XYZ file of C-alpha atoms in Angstrom:
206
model
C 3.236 -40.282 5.549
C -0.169 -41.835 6.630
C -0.052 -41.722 10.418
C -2.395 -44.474 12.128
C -4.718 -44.122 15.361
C -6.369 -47.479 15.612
C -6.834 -49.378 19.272
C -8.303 -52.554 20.835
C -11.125 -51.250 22.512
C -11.742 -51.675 26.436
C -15.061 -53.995 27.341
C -15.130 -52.468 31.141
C -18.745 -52.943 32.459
C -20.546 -49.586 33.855
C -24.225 -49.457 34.404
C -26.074 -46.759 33.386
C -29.505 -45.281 33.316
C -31.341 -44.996 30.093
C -33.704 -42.345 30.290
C -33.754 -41.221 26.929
C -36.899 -41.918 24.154
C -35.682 -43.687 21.359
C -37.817 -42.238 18.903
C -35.883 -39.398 17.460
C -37.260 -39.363 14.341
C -38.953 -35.895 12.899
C -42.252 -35.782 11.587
C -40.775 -33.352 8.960
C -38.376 -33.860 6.012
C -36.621 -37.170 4.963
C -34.636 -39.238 7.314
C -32.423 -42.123 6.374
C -30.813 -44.374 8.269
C -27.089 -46.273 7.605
C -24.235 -47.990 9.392
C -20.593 -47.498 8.680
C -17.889 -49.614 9.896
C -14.631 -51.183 9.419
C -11.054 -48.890 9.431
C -10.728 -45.314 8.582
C -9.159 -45.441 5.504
C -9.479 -44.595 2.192
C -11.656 -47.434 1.220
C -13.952 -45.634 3.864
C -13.597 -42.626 2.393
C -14.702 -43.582 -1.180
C -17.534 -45.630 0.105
C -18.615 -42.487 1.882
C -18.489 -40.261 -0.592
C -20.571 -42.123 -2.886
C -23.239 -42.866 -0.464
C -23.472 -38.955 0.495
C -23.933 -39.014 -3.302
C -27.059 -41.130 -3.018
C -27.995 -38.677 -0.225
C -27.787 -35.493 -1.886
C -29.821 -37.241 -4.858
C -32.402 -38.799 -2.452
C -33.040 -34.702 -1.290
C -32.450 -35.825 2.319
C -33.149 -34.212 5.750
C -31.656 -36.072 7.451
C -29.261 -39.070 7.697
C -28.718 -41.171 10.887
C -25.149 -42.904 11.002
C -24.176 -45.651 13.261
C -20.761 -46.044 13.418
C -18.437 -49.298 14.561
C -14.568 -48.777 14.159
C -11.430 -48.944 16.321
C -9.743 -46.296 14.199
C -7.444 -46.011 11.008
C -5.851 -43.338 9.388
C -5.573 -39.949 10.963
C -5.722 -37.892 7.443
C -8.851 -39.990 6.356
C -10.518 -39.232 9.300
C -9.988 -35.891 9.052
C -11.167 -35.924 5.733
C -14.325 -37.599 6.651
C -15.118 -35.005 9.794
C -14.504 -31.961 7.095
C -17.039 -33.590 4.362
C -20.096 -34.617 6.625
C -19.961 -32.049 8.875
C -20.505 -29.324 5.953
C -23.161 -31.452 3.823
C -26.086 -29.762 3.296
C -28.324 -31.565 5.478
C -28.161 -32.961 8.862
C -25.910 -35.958 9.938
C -26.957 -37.271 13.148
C -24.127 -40.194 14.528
C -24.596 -43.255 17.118
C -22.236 -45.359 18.530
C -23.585 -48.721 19.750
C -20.249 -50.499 20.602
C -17.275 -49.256 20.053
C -15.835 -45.834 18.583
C -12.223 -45.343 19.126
C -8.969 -43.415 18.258
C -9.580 -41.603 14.818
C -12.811 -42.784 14.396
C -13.744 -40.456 17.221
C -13.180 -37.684 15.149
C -15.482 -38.760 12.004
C -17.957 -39.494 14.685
C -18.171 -35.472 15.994
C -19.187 -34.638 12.386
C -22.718 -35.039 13.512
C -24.691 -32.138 14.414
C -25.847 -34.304 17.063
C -24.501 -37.213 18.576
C -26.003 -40.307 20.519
C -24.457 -43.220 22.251
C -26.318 -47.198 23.740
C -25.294 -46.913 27.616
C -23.137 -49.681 26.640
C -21.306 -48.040 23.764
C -17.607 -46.917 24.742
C -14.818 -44.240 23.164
C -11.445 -43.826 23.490
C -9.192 -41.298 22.507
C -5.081 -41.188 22.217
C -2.141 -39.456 20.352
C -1.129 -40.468 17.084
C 1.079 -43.038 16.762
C 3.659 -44.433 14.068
C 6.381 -47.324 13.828
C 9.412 -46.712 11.927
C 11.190 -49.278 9.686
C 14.345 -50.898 11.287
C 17.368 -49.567 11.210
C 15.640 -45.850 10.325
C 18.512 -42.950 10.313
C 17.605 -40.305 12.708
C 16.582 -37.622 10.013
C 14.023 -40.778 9.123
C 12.840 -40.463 12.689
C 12.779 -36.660 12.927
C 10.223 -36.395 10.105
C 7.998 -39.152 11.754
C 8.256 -37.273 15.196
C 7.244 -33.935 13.208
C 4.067 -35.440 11.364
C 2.309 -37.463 14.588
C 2.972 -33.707 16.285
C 1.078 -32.300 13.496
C -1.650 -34.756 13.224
C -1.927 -34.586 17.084
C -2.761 -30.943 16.523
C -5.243 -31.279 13.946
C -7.210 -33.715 16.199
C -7.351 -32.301 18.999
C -8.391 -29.233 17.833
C -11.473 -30.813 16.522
C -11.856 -32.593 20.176
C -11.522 -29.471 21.932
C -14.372 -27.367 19.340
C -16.486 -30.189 20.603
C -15.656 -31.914 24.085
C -15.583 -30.242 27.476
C -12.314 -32.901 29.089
C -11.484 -32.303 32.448
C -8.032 -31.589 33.155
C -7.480 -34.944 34.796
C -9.188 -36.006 31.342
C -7.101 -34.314 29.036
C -3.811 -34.707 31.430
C -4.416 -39.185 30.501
C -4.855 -38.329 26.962
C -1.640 -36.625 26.663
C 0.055 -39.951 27.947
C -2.238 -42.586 27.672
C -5.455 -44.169 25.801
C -8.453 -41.861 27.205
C -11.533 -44.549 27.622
C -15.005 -43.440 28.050
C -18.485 -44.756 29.276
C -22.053 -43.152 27.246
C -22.249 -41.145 30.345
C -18.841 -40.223 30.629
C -19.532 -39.059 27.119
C -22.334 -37.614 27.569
C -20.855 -35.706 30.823
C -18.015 -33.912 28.431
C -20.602 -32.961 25.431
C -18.977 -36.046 22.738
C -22.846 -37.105 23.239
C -26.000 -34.924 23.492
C -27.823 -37.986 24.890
C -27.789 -42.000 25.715
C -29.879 -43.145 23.250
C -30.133 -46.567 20.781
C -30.014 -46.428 17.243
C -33.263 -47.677 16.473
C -34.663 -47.526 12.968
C -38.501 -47.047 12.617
C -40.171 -50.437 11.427
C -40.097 -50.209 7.324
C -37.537 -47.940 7.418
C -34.544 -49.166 4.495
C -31.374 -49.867 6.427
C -28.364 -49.314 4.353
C -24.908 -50.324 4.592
C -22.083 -47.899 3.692
């Protein structure tokens, strides 16, 4: 069973200071920069895989991300965290609108992590709908696998976010939104910060 995390995200206005240089570009090694977005699924997945291809033939340093998704599948997403976050080079991740449910997850593969102060996240329990007219055994296994997928995400939340209680008490219950410096307050973000290629830098589309 393929359990799904995927949400309509929240557009609540916060203002926020921006105090953060944009230029985060080394003067050493070779940096890269891409955007990924759409649903976390498996289409993602292969598309991923064969850029990181390109990557590990290209002999980057580094490759900045900037991810756009409302979620998708909680497996693929899990799959996605496990494979950037051990490449052998550095993955750095943005979020410039919106990264929500599962996608959260792919998004803390990056050694470090940046968010616009307009960008927003939101995190919440699995979630599946059962066919009509399921038999209870049905249900039972469905019940078992969003406790297990529950487990395996927030277990990579908590090795990288710092929730209050009040925090973690919503996301038990509810959809947990976040502002950049909410984010940034709880360690999802190491600063506020655009994604913001250098001029004549190749852009590249995953």
């Amino acid at each position: 069973m393929n359990t799904i995390q995927s949400e309509t995200y929240s557009n609540t206005d916060n203002n926020i200071d921006n105090n953060t240089d944009n230029n985060t570009e080394n003067n050493t090694g070779q940096h890269a920069y891409f955007t990924l977005s759409g649903d976390v699924n498996s289409d993602m997945v292969r598309r991923v895989f064969d850029a990181a291809a390109d990557m590990t033939e290209d002999k980057l340093s580094v490759a900045h991300i900037l991810i756009q998704s409302n979620g998708g599948y909680v497996s693929d997403g899990i799959c996605l965290y496990n494979f950037l976050s051990k490449l052998p080079f550095d993955i750095i991740t943005y979020n410039a609108g919106a990264v929500a449910s599962i996608a959260v997850t792919l998004f803390l593969a990056g050694r470090q992590r940046h968010a616009s102060e307009t960008a927003r996240f939101m995190v919440h329990k699995s979630h599946a709908t059962a066919s009509p007219g399921s038999r209870p055994d049905a249900l039972s296994i469905i019940v078992e696998g969003l406790r297990a997928d529950d487990m395996r995400t927030e277990r990579i939340l908590r090795d990288h976010v710092n929730l209050t209680q009040e925090q973690w008490q919503v996301h038990t219950y509810s959809d947990l939104h976040l502002t950049a410096a909410q984010a940034l307050q709880v360690g999802m973000i190491e600063s506020i910060r655009d994604f913001a290629p250098p001029k004549g830098k190749r852009l590249t589309n995953i």
